[in-house]
XYZ file of C-alpha atoms in Angstrom:
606
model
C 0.000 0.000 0.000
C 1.239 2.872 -1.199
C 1.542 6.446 0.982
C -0.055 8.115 -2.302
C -2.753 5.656 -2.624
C -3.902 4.655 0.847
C -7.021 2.841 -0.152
C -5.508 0.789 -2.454
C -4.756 -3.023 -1.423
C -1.829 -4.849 -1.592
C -1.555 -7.562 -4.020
C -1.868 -11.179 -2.631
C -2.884 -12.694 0.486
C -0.905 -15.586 2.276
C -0.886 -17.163 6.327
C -0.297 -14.787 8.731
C 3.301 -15.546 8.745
C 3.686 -14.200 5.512
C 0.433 -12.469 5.164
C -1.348 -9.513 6.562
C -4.797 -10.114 5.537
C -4.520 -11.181 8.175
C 7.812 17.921 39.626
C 4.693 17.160 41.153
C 2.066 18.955 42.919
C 0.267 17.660 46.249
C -2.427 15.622 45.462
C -5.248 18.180 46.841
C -4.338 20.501 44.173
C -4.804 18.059 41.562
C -8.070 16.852 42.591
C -6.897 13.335 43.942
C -8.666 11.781 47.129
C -6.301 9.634 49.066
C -8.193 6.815 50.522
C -7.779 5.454 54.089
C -5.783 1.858 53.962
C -8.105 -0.958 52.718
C -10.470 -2.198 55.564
C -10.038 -5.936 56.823
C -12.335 -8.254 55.536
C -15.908 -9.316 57.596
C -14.709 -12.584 58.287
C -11.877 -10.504 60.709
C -14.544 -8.861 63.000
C -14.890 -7.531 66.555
C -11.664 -7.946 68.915
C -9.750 -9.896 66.508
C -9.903 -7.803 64.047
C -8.654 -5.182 66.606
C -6.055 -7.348 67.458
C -4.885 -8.072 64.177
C -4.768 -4.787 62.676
C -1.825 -3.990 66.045
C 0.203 -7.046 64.470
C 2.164 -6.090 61.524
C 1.712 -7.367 58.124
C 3.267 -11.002 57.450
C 4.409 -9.064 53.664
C 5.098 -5.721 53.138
C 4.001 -3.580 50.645
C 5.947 -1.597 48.816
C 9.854 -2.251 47.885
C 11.652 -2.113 44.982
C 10.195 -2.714 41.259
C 13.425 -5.175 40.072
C 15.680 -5.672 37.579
C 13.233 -5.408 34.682
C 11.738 -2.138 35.752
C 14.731 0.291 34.084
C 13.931 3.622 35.117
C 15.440 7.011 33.780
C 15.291 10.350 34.469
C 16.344 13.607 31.987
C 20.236 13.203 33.810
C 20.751 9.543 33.121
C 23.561 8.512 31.096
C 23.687 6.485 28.059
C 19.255 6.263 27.494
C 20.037 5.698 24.397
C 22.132 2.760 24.299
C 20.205 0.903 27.316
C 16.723 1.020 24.909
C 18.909 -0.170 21.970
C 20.063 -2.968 24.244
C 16.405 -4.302 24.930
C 15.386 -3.558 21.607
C 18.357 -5.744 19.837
C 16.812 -8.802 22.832
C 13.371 -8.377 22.067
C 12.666 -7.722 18.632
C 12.252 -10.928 17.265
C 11.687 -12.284 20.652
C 8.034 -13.240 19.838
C 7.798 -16.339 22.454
C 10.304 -15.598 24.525
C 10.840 -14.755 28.017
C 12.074 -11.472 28.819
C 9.858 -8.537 30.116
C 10.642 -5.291 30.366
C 9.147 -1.924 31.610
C 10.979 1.173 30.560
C 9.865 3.971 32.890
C 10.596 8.144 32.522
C 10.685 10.189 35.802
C 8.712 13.698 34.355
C 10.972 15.868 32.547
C 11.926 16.214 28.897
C 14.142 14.068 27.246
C 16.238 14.691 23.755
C 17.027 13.041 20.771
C 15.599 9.421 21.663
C 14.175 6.834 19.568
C 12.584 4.323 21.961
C 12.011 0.770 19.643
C 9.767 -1.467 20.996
C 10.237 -4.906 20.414
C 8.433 -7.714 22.466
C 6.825 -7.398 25.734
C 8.378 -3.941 26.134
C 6.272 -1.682 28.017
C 7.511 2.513 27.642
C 5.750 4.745 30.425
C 6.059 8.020 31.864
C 6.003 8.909 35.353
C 3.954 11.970 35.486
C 0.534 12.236 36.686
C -0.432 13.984 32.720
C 1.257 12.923 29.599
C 2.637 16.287 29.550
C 4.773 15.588 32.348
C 7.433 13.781 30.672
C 8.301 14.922 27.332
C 10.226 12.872 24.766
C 11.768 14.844 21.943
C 11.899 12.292 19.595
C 9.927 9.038 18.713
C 8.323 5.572 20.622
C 8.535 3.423 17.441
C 7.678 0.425 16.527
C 8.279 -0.974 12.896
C 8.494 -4.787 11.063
C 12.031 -4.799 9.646
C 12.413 -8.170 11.839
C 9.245 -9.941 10.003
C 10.162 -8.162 6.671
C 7.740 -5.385 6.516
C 5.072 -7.353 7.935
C 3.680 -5.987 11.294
C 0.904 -8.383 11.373
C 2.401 -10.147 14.146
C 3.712 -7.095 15.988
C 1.811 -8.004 19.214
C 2.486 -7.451 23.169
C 4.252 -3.936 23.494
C 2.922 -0.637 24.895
C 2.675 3.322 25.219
C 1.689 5.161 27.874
C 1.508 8.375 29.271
C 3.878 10.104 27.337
C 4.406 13.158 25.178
C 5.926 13.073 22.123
C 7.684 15.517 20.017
C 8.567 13.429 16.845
C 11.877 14.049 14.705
C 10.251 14.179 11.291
C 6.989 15.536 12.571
C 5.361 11.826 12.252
C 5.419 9.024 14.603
C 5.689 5.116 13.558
C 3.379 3.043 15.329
C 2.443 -0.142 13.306
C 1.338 -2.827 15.817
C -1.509 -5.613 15.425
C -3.045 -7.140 18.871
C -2.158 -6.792 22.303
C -0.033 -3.562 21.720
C -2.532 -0.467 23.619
C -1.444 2.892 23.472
C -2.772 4.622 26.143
C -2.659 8.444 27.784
C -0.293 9.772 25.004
C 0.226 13.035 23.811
C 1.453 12.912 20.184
C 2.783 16.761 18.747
C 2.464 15.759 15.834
C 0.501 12.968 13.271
C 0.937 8.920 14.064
C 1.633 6.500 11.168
C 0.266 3.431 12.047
C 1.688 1.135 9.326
C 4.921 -0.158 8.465
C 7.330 1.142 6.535
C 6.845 0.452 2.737
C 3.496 0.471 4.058
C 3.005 -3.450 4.229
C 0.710 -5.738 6.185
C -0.673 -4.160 9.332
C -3.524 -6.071 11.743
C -3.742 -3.553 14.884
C -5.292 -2.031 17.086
C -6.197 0.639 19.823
C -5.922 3.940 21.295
C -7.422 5.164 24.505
C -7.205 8.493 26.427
C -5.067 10.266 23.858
C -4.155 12.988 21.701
C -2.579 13.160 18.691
C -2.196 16.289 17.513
C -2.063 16.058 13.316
C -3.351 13.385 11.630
C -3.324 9.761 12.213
C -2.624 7.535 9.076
C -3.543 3.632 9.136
C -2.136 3.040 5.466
C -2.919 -0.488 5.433
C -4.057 -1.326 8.688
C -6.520 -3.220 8.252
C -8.863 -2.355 11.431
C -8.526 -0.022 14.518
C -10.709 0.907 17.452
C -9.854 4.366 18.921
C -11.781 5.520 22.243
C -12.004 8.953 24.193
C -9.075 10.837 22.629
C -8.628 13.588 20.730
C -7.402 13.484 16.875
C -6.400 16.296 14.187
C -7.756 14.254 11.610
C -8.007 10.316 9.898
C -6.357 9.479 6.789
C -8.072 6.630 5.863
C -10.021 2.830 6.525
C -9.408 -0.503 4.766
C -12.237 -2.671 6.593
C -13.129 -1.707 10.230
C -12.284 1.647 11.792
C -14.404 2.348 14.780
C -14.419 5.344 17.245
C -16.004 6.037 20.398
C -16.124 9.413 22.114
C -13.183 11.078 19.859
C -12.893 14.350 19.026
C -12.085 14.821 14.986
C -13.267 11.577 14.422
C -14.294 11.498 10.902
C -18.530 10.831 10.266
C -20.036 7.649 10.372
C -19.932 6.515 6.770
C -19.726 2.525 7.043
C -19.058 0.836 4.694
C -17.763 3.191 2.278
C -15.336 4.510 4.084
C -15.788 1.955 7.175
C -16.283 4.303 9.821
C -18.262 3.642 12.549
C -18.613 6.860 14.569
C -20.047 7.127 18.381
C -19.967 10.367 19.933
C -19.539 9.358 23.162
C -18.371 5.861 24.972
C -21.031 4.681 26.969
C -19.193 3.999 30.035
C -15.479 4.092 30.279
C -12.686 4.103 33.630
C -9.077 4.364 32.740
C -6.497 2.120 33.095
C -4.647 2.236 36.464
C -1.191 3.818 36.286
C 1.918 4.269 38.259
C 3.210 7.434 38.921
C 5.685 9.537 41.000
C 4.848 12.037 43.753
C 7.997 13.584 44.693
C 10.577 10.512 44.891
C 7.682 7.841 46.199
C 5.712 5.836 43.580
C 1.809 5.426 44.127
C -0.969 4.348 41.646
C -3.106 6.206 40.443
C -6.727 5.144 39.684
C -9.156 7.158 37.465
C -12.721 7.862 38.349
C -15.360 6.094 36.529
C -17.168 8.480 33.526
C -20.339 7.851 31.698
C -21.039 9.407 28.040
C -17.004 9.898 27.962
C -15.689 11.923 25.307
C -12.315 12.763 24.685
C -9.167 12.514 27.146
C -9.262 12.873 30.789
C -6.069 14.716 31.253
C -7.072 17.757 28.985
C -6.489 20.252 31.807
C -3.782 18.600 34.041
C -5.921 17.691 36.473
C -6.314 13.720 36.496
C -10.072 12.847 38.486
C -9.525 9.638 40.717
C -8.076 8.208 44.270
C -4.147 7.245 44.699
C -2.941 4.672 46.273
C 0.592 4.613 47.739
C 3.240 1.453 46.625
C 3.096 0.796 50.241
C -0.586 -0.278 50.128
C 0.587 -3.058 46.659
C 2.554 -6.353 47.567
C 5.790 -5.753 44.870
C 5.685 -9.378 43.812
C 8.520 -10.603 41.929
C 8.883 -13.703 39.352
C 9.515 -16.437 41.190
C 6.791 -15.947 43.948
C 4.083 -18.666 44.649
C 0.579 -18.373 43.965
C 0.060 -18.914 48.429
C 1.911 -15.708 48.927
C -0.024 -13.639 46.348
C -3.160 -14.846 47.834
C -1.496 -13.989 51.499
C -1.063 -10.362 50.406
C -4.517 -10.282 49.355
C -5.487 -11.967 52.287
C -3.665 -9.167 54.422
C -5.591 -6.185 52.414
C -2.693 -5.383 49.995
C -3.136 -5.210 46.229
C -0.647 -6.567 43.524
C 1.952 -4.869 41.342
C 3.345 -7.565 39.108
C 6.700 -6.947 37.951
C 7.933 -8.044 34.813
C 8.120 -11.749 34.319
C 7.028 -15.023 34.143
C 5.022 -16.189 36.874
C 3.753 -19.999 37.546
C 0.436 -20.634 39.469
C -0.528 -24.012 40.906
C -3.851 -22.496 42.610
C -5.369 -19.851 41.191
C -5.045 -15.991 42.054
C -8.369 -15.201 44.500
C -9.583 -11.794 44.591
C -12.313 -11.728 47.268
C -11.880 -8.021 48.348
C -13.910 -5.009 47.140
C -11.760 -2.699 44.673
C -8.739 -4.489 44.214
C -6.057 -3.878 42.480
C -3.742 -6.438 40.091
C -1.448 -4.075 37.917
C 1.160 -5.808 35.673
C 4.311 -4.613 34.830
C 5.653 -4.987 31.491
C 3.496 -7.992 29.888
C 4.046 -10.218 33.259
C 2.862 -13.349 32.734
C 0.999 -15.716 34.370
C 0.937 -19.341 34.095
C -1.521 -21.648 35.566
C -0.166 -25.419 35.800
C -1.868 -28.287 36.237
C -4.890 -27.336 35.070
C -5.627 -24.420 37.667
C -7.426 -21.354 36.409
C -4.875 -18.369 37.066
C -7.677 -15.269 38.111
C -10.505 -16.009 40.147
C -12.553 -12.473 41.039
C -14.974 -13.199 43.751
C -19.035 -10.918 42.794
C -17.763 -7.639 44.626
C -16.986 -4.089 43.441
C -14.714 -1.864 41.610
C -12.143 -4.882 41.371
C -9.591 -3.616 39.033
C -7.357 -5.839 36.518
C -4.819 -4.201 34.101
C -1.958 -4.726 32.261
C -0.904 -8.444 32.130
C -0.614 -11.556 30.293
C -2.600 -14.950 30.975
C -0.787 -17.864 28.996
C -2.164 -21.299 29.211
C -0.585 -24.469 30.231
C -0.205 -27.565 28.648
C -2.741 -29.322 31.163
C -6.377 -28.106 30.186
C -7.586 -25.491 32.271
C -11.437 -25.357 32.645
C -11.443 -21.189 32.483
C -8.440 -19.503 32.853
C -9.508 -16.269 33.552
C -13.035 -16.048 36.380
C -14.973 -13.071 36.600
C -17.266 -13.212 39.597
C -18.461 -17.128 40.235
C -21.073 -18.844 38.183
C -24.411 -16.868 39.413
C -22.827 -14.369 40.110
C -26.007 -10.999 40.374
C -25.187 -8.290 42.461
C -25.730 -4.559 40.850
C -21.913 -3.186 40.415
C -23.282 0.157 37.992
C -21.951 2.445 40.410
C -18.273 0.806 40.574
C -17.741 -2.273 37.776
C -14.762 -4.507 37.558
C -12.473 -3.515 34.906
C -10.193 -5.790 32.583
C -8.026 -4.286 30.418
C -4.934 -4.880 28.660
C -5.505 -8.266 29.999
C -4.506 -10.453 27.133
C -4.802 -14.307 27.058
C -3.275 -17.097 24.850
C -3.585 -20.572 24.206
C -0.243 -22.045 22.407
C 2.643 -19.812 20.680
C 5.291 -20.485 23.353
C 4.522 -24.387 23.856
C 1.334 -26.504 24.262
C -1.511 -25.148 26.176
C -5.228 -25.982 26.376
C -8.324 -24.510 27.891
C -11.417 -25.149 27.436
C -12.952 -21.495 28.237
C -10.057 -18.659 28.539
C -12.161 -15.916 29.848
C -15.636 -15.589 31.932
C -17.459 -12.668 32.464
C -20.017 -13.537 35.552
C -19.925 -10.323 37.555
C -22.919 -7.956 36.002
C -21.276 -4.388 34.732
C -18.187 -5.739 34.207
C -15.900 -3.513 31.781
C -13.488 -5.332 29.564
C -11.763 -2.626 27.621
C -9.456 -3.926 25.254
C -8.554 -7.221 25.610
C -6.935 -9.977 23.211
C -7.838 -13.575 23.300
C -5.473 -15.722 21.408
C -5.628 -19.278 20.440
C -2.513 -19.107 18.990
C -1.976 -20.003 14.521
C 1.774 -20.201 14.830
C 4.489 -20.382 17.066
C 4.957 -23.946 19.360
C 2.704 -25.966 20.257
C 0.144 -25.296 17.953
C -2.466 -27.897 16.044
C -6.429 -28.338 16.015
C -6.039 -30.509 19.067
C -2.385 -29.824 20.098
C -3.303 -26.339 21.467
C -7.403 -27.521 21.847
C -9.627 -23.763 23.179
C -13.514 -24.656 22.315
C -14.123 -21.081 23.607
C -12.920 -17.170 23.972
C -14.613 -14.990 25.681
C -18.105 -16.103 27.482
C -20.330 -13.592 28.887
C -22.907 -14.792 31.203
C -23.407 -11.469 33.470
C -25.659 -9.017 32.468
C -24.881 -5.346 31.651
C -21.564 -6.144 30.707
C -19.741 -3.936 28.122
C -16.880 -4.534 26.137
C -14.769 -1.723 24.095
C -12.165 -3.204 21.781
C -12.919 -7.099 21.912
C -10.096 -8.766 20.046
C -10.841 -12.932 20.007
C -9.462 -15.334 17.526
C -9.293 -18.450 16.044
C -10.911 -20.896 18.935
C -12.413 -24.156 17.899
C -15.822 -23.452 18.638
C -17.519 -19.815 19.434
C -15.039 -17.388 20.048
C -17.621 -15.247 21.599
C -20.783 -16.637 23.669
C -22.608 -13.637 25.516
C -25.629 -14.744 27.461
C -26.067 -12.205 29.797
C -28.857 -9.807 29.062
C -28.222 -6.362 27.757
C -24.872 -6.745 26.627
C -22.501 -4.128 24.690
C -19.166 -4.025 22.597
C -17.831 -1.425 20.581
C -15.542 -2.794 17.866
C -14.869 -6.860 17.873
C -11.737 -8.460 15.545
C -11.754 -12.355 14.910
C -10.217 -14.755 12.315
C -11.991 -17.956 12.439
C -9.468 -21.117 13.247
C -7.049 -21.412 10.535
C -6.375 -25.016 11.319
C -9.454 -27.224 11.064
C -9.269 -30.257 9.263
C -12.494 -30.661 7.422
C -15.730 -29.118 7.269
C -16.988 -32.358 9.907
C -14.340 -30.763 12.415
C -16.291 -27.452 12.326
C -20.028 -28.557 11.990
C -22.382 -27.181 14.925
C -25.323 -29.346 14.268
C -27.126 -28.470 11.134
C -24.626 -25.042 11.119
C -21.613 -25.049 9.298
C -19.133 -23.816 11.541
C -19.797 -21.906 14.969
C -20.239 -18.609 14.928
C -17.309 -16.000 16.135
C -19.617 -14.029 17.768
C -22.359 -16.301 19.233
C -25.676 -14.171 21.611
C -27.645 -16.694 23.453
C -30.957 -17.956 22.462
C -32.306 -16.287 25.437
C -31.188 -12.913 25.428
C -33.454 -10.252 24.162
C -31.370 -6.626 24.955
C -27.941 -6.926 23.062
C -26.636 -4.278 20.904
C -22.899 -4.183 18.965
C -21.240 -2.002 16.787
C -18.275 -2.384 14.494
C -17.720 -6.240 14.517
C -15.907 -7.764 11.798
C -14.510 -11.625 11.438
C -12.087 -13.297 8.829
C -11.902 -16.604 7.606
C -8.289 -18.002 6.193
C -8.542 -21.941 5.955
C -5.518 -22.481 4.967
C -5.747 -26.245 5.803
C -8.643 -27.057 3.886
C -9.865 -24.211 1.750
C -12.614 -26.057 0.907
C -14.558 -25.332 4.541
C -17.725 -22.990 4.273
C -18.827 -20.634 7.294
C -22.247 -20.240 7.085
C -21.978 -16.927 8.850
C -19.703 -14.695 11.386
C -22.182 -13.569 13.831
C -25.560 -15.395 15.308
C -28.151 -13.796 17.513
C -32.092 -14.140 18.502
C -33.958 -12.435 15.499
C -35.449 -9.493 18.374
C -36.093 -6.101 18.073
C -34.127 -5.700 21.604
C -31.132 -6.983 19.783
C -29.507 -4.943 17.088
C -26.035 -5.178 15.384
C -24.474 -2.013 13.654
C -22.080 -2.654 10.785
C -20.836 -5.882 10.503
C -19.097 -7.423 7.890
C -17.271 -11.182 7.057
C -13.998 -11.535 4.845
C -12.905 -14.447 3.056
C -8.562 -13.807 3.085
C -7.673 -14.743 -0.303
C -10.414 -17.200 -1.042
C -9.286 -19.650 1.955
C -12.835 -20.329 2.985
C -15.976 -18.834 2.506
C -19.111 -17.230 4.379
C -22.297 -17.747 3.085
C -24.065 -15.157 5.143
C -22.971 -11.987 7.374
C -25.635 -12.950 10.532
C -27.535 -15.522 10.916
C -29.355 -16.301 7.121
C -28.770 -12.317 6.278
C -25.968 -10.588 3.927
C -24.182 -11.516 0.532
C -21.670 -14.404 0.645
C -18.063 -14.246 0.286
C -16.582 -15.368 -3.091
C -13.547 -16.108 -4.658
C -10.085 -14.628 -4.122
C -10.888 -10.882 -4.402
C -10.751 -10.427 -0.331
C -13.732 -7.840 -0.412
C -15.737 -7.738 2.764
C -19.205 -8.342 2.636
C -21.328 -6.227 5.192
C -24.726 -5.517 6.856
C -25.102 -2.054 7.740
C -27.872 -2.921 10.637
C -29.287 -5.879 11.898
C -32.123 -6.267 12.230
């Protein structure tokens, strides 16, 4: 794709290997409430709860963020050369094991050029973007996969400003790669350079001063920010409470335009105040539009590191639930962490923040997050990768049942990302759960993994991504692929997503392996028989079977024909003619055909 003619489309499609169709004021002044320390739980009542809260903790909080943490400030030495180093170890690093979080104390910073290779988180230390200034660029590019970013996953931006060198800064990620709370002077190029393959992505809580070009990516979900202007769309560009967003126009361009987000909470983020770190977590808004740092002055409570067990790779799954246990939330530094019981989070507005992609393992079987039905629990910024023992779920929000009213503080997931295979054999059955009503799971990639280790129809066996039984649940940016049955099954009652991405499972056999009763092939985005409130906008799912080309989808999404539930501009790709759809939903919309790769849509269902 060429910078002169963005909307043109590259030649050929192949697999995803090859293809791409595939200084800091108090907190009073800046609005922050402080709250007290995190009561003890009921089960710790009357005098021995008073006697307990005289003992000290068994674990402290707070301590220091490890080896994998690299902080700088505007005096450090040789910045340069230490982000070179990590770059040169992760850039091709796609299944392997280092983590990394590259923190900036506020200040500005000169002539950099942060690359981001693998599991390589960049963050500023401010309480604004603004903050910590960066004269120069936060790139990432695909020289390592030859101009291909389609597999650029699992590498982040946040809270940054950026001043880039030429005016334009490269950003040309596919899934799993958020950038949040920037502040871009300047446009954002979001594809490669020579402009090849690009599968991305999302922005949150930014602003990007010029304009932000896609090129060739092929779809992008962009929430509460601010933009100069958009270039262009190939299939599925959605936005949600942006400012400059261009009009809704789908399918021609594919814009799907919402003024506001319906409900949105940012991410948690660490910060400095003076020389001590604390997190800060922002307030809940409803109709959001546009970023939440526009004057300076962030809404939300803090939380000092002393009130987060600093848990370290290494560290068994008894002692994280011990500093739960003991009222402390987690900070997950970067690495690799192994779980033989799962992670129980039983306490009302928790916090489990993850460092630099840290990853968590559950052996044996074990699902690694269990979230007990209470409020305001808060998950963020880490990486759920399955074992090669089945897990049931892997990933539990609120127990089966689960039905108490959490509108006035939800549970939030986001940049939680999940995978199935890639980095060795793993199986699960259902990777992620949504009980708890009002849950929020904003942004979010479920991967049963196409390539990499480990990988086969059985080898790496997920029947299912994401399934919703809670009502009022809402999902922005819902990224699930290739499972071997429904990648999404949402039975709770009025459910929401803004923008959903799926390819279909490369690797089935036959058409038999596929068949869901009288149905060819289950649905990637699957609402229950019973639901009658359901509404979606901006969905779009690929098929590529590469295995047997032969295999017909009878269509991407199913739902209850109801006037309650309504779907807003969907569409179904064949990639390259591997595969086809007959319909768009259920028995409605044209078929796919032949080897043209042109998306066939429904504008509104029903």
């Amino acid at each position: 794709m060429s910078a002169s003619s963005p909307d043109s489309r590259p030649p050929s499609i192949g697999r995803r290997t090859l293809l791409g169709a595939a200084a800091v004021a108090t907190p009073a002044v800046l609005g922050v409430v402080t709250p007290a320390a995190a009561a003890p739980s009921s089960a710790a009542a009357g005098p021995a709860a008073a006697s307990a809260r005289k003992k000290p903790r068994a674990l402290p909080g707070g301590g220091d963020l490890g080896p994998n943490v690299i902080v700088f400030d505007p005096s450090t030495p040789g910045i340069q050369a230490r982000l070179d180093q990590v770059f040169r170890q992760q850039e091709s690093a796609q299944f392997g094991t280092g983590r990394y979080a590259l923190l900036f104390k506020p200040g500005t910073y000169h002539g950099l050029n942060a690359q981001l290779g693998f599991y390589t988180s960049i963050a500023g230390l401010g309480l604004s973007p603004d903050d910590t200034t960066i004269n120069g660029d936060v790139t990432v590019d695909a020289g390592w996969l030859n101009g291909n970013a389609t597999q650029n996953f699992w590498r982040s931006a946040e809270n940054l400003a950026l001043v880039p060198v030429n005016g334009t800064n490269r950003w040309a990620v596919a899934q799993a790669a958020p950038f949040r709370r920037m502040h871009v002077r300047g446009g954002l190029n979001l594809s490669p350079t020579g402009y090849g393959w690009a599968s991305g992505g999302y922005i949150a809580d930014s602003r990007i001063d010029g304009q932000v070009g896609p090129y060739s990516q092929q779809q992008w979900y962009t929430r509460d920010s601010v933009i100069g202007s958009w270039l262009n769309g190939v299939w599925n560009m959605v936005f949600s409470g942006v400012e400059g967003a261009p009009a809704q126009s789908f399918p021609n361009p594919p814009y799907t335009t919402l003024g506001t987000t319906p409900i949105s909470r940012e991410k948690p983020f660490l910060y400095l105040q003076g020389n001590d770190y604390r997190v800060f977590l922002p307030e809940k808004r409803t109709n959001a539009r546009g970023v939440t740092w526009g004057n300076g002055t962030p809404r939300g409570t803090s939380l000092p590191l002393s009130q987060f067990y600093v848990a370290r790779p290494g560290v068994s799954a008894a002692t994280l639930n011990q500093a739960l246990a003991e009222g402390l939330h987690l900070l997950l530094t970067p690495g690799i962490y192994h779980l033989d019981r799962p992670i129980q989070i039983n306490r009302a507005n928790t916090v489990v923040l993850g460092l630099g992609y840290a990853t968590l393992i559950p052996d044996g079987g074990v699902t690694a997050v269990q979230v007990a039905d209470v409020d305001g629990v808060r998950l963020a910024g880490f990486l759920v990768d399955a074992g090669p023992v089945n897990s049931a779920t892997l990933l539990e929000i609120g127990p089966r049942g689960a039905s108490r009213d959490h509108s006035a503080n939800p549970t939030t997931v986001q940049d939680v990302f999940v995978r199935i295979g890639g980095a060795g054999a793993g199986k699960a059955t259902t990777s992620m759960v949504i009980n708890s009503r009002h849950t929020i799971v904003d942004h979010t990639w479920v991967w049963r993994a196409d390539h990499g280790e480990g990988v086969g129809w059985e080898t790496n066996r997920a029947d299912y991504g994401v399934v919703v039984n809670g009502d009022d649940v809402l999902a922005t940016g819902l990224f699930v692929e290739h499972f071997n049955k429904y990648d999404v099954q949402w039975n709770g009652q009025r459910g929401r997503t803004i923008f959903f991405q799926n390819e279909k499972a490369y690797d089935a056999p036959n058409q038999a392996a596929i068949q869901n009763g009288s149905i060819k092939g289950y649905a990637a985005y699957k609402v229950g028989d019973g639901v009658t409130t359901h509404e979606g906008w901006g969905l779009g799912s690929y098929c590529y079977y590469n295995v047997n080309p032969s295999i017909v989808q009878h269509h991407g999404f199913a739902a209850p024909v109801r006037s309650g539930v309504r779907f807003h501009n969907l569409l179904v790709v064949s990639l390259g003619g591997q595969g086809q759809y007959e319909c768009v939903i259920n028995d409605t919309g044209s078929p796919t055909s032949g080897t043209s790769t042109v998306p066939s849509t429904v504008v509104s269902y029903p």
